[in-house]
Every structure is written in C-alpha cells, then in structure tokens.
Short mmCIF file of C-alpha atoms and ligand atoms in Angstrom, two decimals:
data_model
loop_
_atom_site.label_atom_id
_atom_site.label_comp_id
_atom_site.label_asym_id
_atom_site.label_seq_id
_atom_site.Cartn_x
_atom_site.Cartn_y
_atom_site.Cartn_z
CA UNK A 1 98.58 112.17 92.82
CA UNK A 2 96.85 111.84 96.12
CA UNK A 3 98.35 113.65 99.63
CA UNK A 4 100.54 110.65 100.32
CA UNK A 5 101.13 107.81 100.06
CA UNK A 6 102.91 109.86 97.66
CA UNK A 7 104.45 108.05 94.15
CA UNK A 8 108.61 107.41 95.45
CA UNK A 9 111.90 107.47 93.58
CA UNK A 10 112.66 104.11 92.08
CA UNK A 11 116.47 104.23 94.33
CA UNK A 12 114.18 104.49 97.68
CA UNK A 13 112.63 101.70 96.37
CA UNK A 14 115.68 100.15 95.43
CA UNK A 15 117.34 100.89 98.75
CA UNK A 16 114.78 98.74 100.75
CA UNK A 17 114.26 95.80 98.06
CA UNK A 18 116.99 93.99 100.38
CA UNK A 19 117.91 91.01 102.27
CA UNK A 20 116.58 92.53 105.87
CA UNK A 21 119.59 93.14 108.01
CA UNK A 22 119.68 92.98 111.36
CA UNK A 23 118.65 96.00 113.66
CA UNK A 24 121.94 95.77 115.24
CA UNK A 25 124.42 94.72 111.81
CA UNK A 26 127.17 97.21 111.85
CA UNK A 27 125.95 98.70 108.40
CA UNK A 28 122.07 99.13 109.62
CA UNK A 29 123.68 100.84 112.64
CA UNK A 30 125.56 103.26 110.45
CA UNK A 31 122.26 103.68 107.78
CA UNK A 32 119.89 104.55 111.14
CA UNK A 33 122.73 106.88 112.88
CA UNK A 34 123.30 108.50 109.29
CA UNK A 35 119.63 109.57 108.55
CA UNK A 36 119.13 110.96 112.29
CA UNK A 37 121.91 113.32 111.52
CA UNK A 38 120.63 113.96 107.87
CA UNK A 39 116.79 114.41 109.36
CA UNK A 40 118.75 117.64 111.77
CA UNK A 41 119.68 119.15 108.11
CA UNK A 42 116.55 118.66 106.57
CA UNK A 43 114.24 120.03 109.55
CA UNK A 44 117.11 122.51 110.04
CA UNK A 45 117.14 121.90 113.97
CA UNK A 46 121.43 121.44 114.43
CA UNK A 47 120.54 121.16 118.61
CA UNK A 48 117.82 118.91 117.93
CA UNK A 49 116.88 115.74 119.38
CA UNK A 50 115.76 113.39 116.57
CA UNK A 51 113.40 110.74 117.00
CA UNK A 52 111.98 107.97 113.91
CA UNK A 53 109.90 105.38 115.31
CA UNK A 54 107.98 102.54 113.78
CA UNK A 55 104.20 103.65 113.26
CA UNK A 56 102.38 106.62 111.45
CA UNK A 57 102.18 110.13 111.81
CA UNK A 58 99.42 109.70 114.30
CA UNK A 59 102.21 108.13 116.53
CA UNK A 60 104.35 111.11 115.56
CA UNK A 61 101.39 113.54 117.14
CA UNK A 62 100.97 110.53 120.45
CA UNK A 63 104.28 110.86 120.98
CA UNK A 64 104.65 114.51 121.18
CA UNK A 65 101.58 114.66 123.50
CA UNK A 66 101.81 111.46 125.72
CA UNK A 67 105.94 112.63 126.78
CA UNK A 68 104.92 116.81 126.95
CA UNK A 69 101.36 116.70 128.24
CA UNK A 70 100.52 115.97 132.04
CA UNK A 71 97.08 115.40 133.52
CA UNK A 72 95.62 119.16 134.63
CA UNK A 73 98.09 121.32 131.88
CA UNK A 74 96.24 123.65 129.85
CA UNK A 75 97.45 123.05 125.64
CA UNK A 76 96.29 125.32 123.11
CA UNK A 77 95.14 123.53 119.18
CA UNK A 78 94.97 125.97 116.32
CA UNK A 79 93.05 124.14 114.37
CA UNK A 80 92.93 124.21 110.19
CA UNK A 81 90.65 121.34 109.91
CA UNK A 82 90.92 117.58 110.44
CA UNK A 83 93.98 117.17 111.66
CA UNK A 84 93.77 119.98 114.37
CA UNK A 85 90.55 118.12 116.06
CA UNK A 86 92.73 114.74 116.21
CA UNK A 87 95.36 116.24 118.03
CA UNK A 88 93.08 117.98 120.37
CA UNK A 89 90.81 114.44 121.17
CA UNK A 90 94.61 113.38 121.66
CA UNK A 91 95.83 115.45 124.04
CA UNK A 92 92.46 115.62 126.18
CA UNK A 93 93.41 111.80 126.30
CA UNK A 94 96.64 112.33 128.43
CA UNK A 95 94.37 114.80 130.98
CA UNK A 96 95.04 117.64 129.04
CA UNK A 97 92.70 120.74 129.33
CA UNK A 98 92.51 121.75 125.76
CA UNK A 99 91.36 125.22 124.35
CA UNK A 100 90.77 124.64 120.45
CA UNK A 101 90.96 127.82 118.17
CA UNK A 102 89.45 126.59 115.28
CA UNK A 103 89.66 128.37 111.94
CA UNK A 104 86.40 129.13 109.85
CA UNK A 105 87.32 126.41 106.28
CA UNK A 106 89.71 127.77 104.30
CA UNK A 107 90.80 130.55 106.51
CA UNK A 108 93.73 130.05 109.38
CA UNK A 109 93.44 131.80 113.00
CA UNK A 110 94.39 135.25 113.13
CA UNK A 111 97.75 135.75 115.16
CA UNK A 112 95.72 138.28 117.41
CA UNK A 113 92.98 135.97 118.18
CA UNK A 114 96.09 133.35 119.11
CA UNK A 115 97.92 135.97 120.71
CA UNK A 116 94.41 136.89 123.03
CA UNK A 117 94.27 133.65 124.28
CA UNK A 118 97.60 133.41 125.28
CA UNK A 119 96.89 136.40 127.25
CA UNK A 120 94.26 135.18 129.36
CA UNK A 121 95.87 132.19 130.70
CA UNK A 122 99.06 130.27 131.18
CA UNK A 123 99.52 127.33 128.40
CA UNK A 124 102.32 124.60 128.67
CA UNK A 125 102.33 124.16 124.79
CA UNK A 126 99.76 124.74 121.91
CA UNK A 127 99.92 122.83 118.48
CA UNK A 128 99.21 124.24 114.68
CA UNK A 129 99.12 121.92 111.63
CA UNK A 130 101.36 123.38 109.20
CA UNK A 131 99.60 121.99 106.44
CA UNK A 132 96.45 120.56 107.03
CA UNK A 133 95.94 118.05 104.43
CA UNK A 134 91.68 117.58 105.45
CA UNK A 135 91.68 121.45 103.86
CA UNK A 136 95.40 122.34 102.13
CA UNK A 137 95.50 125.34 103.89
CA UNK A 138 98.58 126.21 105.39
CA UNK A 139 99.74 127.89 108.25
CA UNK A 140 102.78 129.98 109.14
CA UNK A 141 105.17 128.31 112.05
CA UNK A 142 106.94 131.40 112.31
CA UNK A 143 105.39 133.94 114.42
CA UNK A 144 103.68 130.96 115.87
CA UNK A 145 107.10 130.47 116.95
CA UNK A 146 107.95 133.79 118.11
CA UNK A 147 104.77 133.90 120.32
CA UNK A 148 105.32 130.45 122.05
CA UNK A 149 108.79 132.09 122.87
CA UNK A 150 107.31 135.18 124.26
CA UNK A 151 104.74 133.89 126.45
CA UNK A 152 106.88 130.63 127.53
CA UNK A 153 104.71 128.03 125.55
CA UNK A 154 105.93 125.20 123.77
CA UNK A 155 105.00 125.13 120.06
CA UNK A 156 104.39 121.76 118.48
CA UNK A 157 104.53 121.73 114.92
CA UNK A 158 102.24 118.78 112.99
CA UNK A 159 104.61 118.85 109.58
CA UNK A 160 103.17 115.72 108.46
CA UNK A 161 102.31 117.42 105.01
CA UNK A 162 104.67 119.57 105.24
CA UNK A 163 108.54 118.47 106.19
CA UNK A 164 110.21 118.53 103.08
CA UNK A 165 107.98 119.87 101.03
CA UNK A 166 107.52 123.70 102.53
CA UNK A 167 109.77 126.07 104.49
CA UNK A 168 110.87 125.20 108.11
CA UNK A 169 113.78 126.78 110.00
CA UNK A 170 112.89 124.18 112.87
CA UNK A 171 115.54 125.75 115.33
CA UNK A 172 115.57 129.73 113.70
CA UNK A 173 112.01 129.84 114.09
CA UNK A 174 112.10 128.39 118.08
CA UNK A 175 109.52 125.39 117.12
CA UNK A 176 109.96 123.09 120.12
CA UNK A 177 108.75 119.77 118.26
CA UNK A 178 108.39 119.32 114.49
CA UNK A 179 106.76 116.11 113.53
CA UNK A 180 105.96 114.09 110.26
CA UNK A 181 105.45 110.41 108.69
CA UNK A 182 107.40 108.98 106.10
CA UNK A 183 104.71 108.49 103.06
CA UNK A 184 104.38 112.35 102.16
CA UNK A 185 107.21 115.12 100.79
CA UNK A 186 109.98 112.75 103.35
CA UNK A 187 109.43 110.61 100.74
CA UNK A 188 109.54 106.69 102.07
CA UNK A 189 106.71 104.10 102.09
CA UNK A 190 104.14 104.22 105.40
CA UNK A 191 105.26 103.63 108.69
CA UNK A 192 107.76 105.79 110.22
CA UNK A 193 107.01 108.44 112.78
CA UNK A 194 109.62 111.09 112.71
CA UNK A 195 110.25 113.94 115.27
CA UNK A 196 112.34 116.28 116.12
CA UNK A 197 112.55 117.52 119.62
CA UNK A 198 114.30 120.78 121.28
CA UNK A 199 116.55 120.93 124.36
CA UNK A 200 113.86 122.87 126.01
CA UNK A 201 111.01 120.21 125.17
CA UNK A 202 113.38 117.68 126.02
CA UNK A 203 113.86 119.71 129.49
CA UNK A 204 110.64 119.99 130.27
CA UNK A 205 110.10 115.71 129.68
CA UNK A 206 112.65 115.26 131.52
CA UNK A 207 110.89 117.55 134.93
CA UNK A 208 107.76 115.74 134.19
CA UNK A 209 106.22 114.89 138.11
CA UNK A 210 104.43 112.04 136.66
CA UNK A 211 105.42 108.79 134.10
CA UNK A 212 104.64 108.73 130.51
CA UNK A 213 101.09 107.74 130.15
CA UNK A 214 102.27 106.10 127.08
CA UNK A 215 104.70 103.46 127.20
CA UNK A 216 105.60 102.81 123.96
CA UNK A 217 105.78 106.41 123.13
CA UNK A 218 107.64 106.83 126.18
CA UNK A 219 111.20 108.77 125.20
CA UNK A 220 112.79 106.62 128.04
CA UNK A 221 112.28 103.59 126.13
CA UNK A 222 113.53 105.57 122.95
CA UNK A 223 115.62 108.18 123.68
CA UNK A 224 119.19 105.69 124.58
CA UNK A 225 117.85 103.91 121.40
CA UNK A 226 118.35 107.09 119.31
CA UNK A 227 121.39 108.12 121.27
CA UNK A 228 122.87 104.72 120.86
CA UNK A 229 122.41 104.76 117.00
CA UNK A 230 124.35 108.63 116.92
CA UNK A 231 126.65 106.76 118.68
CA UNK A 232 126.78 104.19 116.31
CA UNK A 233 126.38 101.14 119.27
CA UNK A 234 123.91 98.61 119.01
CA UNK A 235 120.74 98.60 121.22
CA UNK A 236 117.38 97.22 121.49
CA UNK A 237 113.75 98.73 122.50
CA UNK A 238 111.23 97.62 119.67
CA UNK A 239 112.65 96.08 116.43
CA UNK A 240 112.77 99.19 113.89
CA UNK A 241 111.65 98.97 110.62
CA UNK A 242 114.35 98.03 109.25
CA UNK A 243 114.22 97.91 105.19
CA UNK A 244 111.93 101.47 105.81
CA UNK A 245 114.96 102.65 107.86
CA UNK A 246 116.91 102.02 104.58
CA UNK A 247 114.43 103.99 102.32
CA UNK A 248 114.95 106.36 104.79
CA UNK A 249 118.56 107.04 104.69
CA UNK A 250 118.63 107.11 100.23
CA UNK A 251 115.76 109.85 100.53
CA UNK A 252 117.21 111.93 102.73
CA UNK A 253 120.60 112.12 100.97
CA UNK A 254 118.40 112.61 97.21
CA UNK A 255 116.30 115.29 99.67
CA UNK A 256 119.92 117.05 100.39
CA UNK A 257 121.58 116.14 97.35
CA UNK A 258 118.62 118.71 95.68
CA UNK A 259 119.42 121.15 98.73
CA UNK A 260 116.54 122.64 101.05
CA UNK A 261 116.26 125.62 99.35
CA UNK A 262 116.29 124.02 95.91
CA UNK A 263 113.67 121.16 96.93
CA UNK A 264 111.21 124.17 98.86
CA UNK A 265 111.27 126.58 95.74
CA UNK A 266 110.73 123.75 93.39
CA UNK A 267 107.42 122.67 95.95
CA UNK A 268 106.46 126.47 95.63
CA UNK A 269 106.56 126.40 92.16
CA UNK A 270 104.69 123.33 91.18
CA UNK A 271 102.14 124.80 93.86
CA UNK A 272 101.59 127.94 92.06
CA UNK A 273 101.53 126.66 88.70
CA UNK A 274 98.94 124.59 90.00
CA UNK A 275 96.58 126.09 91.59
CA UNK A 276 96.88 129.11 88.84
CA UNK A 277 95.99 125.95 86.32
CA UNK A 278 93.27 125.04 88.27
CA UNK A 279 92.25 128.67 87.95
CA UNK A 280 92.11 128.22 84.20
CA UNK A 281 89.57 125.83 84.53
CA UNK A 282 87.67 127.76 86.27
CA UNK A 283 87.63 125.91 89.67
CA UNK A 284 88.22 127.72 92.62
CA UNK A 285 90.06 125.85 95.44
CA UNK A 286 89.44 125.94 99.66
CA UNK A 287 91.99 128.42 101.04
CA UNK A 288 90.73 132.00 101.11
CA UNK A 289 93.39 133.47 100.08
CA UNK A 290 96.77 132.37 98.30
CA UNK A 291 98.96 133.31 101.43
CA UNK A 292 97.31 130.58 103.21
CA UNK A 293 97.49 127.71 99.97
CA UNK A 294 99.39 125.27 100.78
CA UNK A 295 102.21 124.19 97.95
CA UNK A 296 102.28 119.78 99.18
CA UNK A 297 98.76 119.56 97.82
CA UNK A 298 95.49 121.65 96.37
CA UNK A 299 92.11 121.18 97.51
CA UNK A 300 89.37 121.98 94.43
CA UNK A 301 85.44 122.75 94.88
CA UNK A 302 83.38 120.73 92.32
CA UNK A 303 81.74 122.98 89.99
CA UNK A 304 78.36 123.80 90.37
CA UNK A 305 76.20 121.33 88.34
CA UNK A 306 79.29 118.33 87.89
CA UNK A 307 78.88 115.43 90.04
CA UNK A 308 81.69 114.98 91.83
CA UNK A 309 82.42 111.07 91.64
CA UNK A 310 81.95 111.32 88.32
CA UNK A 311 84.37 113.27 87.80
CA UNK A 312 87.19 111.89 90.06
CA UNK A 313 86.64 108.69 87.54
CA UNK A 314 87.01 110.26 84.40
CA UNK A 315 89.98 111.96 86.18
CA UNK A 316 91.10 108.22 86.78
CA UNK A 317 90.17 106.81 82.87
CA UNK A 318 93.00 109.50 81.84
CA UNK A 319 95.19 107.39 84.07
CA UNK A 320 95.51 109.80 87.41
CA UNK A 321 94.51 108.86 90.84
CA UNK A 322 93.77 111.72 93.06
CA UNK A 323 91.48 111.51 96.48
CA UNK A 324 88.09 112.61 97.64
CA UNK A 325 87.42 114.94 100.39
CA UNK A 326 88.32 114.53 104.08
CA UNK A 327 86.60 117.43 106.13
CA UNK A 328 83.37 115.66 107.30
CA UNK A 329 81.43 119.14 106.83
CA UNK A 330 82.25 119.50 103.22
CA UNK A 331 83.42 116.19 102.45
CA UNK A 332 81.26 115.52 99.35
CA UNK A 333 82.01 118.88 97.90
CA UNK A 334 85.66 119.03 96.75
CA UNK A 335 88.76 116.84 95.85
CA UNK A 336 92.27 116.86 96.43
CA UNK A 337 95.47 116.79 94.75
CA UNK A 338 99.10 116.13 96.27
CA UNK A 339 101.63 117.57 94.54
CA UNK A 340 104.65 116.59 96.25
CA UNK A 341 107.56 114.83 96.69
CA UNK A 342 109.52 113.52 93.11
CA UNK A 343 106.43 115.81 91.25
CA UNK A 344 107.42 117.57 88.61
CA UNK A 345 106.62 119.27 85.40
CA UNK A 346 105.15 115.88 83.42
CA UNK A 347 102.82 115.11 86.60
CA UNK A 348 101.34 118.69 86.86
CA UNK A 349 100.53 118.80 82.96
CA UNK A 350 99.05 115.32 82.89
CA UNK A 351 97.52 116.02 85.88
CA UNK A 352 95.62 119.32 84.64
CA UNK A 353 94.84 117.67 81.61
CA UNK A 354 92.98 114.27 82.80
CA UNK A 355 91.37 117.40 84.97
CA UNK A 356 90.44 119.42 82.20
CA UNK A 357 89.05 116.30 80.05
CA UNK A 358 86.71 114.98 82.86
CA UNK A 359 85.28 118.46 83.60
CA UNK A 360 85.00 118.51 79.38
CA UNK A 361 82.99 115.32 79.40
CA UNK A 362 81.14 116.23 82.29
CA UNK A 363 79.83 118.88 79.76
CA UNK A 364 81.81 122.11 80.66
CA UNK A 365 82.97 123.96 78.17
CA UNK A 366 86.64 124.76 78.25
CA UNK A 367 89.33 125.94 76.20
CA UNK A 368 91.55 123.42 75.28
CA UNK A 369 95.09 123.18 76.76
CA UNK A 370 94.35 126.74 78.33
CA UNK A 371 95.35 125.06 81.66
CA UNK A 372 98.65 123.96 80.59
CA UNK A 373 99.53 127.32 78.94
CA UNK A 374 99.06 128.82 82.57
CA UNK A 375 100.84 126.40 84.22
CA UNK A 376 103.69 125.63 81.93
CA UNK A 377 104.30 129.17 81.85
CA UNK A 378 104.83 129.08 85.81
CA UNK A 379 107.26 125.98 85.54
N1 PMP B 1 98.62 115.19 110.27
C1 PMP B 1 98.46 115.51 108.98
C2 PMP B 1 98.56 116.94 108.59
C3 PMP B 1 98.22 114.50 108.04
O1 PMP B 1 98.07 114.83 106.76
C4 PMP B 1 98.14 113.16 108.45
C5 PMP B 1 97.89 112.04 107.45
N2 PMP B 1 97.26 112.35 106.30
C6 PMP B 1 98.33 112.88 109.79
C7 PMP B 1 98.56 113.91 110.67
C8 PMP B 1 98.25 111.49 110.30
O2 PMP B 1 99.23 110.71 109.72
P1 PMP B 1 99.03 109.12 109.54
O3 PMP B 1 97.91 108.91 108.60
O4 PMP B 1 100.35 108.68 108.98
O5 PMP B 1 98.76 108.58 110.89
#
C-alpha cells in the first residue's frame, strides 16, 4: 500500500511476461501506436501530442522543462511540497529564472496569491503538482488552467500521482502539458515517462531561438518517433521499453474498459472512506482541509506518544507495507498510504485494520472494528 510502485493487475503482468519483440515487429508497432491514442482518452487531451519515453517521472518533469524552458525565461512553481522544489532546482538548471510559491504543509497556494504574481511580471509557464505525494495534498488544475490562459502562461501539470487516479479534463481545462510515470494510478511497473503535450506548447518548442539543452529529452529526437508509431511505421531513436510498452497498452484498455468517470469516482470513494477511517482512529492526516486531500494516497501524523517505526512494523506483522515520510521538515512525523490503482474495498479494510492493531499494541485504546464501520459504510 505505498504511493507507487503501486500492487498491478495480474493481466498487466501477464501482458509483459513475453518473448520481447522487436521495437519495430508489426504487432509492437500496433501495441505502442494503440496506447498513444488510448493515453489521449485517458488524459482527455483529443488535440494532444502524446509522448511515453523510457525513464521515470523525473524524466517526465526534464522533459517538459529542458524542450519549454530557455536560458533568461521567467517560470513560476506552486509548490505543495517535495515535488514542487524538484521541479524548480530543475528548471533553474535549463537557465530558468524561477519564482517558487510555496505552500505552508498541508495547505495549497491561494489562487490570489498565484494570480498576484502573475500580475507583476510576464511568466512563459509556471508548474503545480497535482498531487504531491511528499504531503498528499492536492491541488486544483482547473482555475490553474484558466489563469495560465488569461495571462498567456503555459501551465505544466506534474500528474505523476495523479493521472488516472483523480479528475483531469487535460484539454477542457487548457493544461498545456500533463505528465506522469507508469508505477502509480497508470498502473504499469517503473520506467515509463508519459506526457502529454498541447498544440500551443508544442508551438512554442517549436519557436524556441536556442537547441534543447537536453538531448535525450529533446522532442526532435522523439517527436517523428511518436508520430511514426500513430502512423503505425517503424522507426528508431532509443530502444523503448518494450515488454513495459506492453503493460502499457492492457492497462490502459482495463483503465477505459472501467471508464474515466467510473475509475475517478471509485478513487474518490476509497479516498473518503479512508481518510474518514483514519478519523476513527483518531489520527488526523496533513492536508488542512478535505478540499485539498488528495484521493491516490493519505498522509497520517503519528499520535502523540507512539513511536512511529514501531508502528509502521506492526503495521507490516499484519501483512501491509505502507511508507515513511518524505518531506525532509516533517519527515519523522507521519506515514503514508497509497490507495490507488486496482485498490479496492478488501485493501482499505485490511489496511485500517493492521492500522488499528499496531496503534492497539502500541497501547492506544481503540474501539474495535470502529474504523471499518466508518469506512465500509462509505464503500
Ligand atoms: N512527481 C510526483 C508527484 C511524484 O510522486 C514522483 C514520484 N514519487 C515524481 C514526481 C518523480 O517520479 P519518479 O520517482 O518516477 O522519478
């Protein structure tokens, strides 16, 4: 149960447990050309330009800054915790002259405050984390959206922890890039970047005055390779990864066989139910406020007096793996669940209930099984 790698359906599994084909085989061309078309439904982006590159999500985030970001332009990071500071060291990498808003923990930045800076100068593009996983609290893209499109910024969207798993109307919304990795609510073992880019991001690449300070980020090493595989022709950059690309295509098509809306309200659910569990136990988790809780994963305090490894390994004797904290301020003070993905019912009572018995031998006293009242009463 931690934030991803997440735990994958056995027929994504199944799906790459194969002879590796080549990257150009006729049927690996279809599989790759299939999920970039499936990966415009799921992101709902129709005029998008998809991208899925070998690497992590951190590539995901290099490669949206390396081909939009030019030495001297001014980028704005709204940052929710961890993940906000990364992609602001990144983009000062590539010359960028970054302005971080950075929210206090557990709160986001107020659209005002957002809207303020945009008012006192020009930005090329500013970033959010939809859900930062460092914190679980979550952002909303939307009227980040709408204010990128009023004052002519491009909004880049890190949806690492969230693409699949909560709400995004990629091309409704006017997000220029929405990016992710494969091991969280996309559902597929580590290593695939995945992006997808709008005609006006793709415009303004394509006016860049200087190369890509990146080459193997570089979308004019990748963006034939892409258009190639749409095409269905064979090509060559850097070998994909291949059996992953397979994975890829059988979880998309189980992510759309559920349906968006299905697969988003069932993530919103199993969020609630929960954090409301967690409530019965008496924890209370990092977000301020449940409009900014993210539904991919919780983040719990410790209790006061209950020493936090110890309690993460009694979590673990009742058979359930979840992981420590991430935010180097606070690190040693809370834990974190994901809840994402295949998770269901079973995993959210077994879940609460290793919970509940390590806080129990850690000598709180709880009422039994009032947890799983809460949340079963949710699902
Ligand atoms: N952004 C967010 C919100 C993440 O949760 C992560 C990974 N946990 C990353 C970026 C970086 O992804 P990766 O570890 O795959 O490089």
């Amino acid at each position: 149960m931690i934030p991803g790698p997440i735990e994958f359906e056995p027929e994504v599994m199944d799906a790459m447990c194969v002879p590796t084909p080549s990257h150009v085989a006729p049927d690996f061309i279809e599989s790759f050309g299939h999920s970039l078309e499936m990966m415009k439904l799921v992101w709902m982006c129709p005029s998008g330009q998809p991208f899925v590159v070998a690497g992590t999500g951190t590539l995901a985030m290099d490669i949206a800054g390396s081909n939009l970001i030019e030495p001297g332009d001014c980028a704005m990071v709204i940052s929710t915790g961890y993940f906000g500071h990364r992609f602001a060291n990144l983009l000062r990498r590539y010359g960028a002259n970054v302005t971080l808003l950075t929210a206090p923990v557990g709160d986001i930045v107020p659209l005002e405050e957002i809207e303020a800076a945009l008012k006192k100068k020009k930005y090329k593009l500013m970033t959010s984390t939809h859900v930062d996983t460092s914190t679980a609290v979550m952002n909303d893209p939307k009227p980040i959206g709408v204010l990128g499109k009023k004052y002519d910024v491009l909004t880049i969207l890190d949806g690492v922890c969230s693409v699949a798993g909560e709400e995004i109307q990629q091309e409704a919304w006017g997000i220029d890039v929405v990016l992710t990795a494969s091991q969280k609510a996309i559902g597929v073992p580590p290593g695939l970047a995945m992006l997808v880019v709008s005609p006006k991001a793709m415009s303004v690449w394509k006016n860049r005055s200087q190369p890509v300070g990146n080459y193997y980020a570089d979308w004019e090493n990748w963006l034939p390779i892409m258009d190639a595989y749409l095409q269905r022709k064979p090509s060559y950059f850097g070998t994909p990864a291949v059996n992953l690309i397979l994975a890829l295509e059988k979880s998309l098509q189980l992510i759309l066989k559920e349906g968006m809306e299905q697969r988003i309200e069932r993530h919103r659910k199993v969020g609630h139910a929960f954090r409301e569990g967690l409530k019965s136990l008496g924890l209370k988790i990092i977000p301020l406020n449940d409009g900014a809780a993210a539904n991919t994963l919780s983040a719990p305090w410790f209790p006061e007096n209950v020493q936090g490894s110890a309690l993460i390994s009694g979590i673990l004797d009742e058979g359930v793996i979840v992981a420590g904290g991430l935010l180097p301020e606070i690190k040693t003070s809370y834990f974190r669940v994901g809840h994402m993905g295949m998770v269901g019912k079973n995993e959210v009572v077994t879940t609460l209930k290793a919970i509940e018995t390590s806080l129990i031998k850690q000598g709180l006293r709880l009422e039994n099984d009032a947890c799983l009242k809460t949340a079963l009463e949710i699902l």
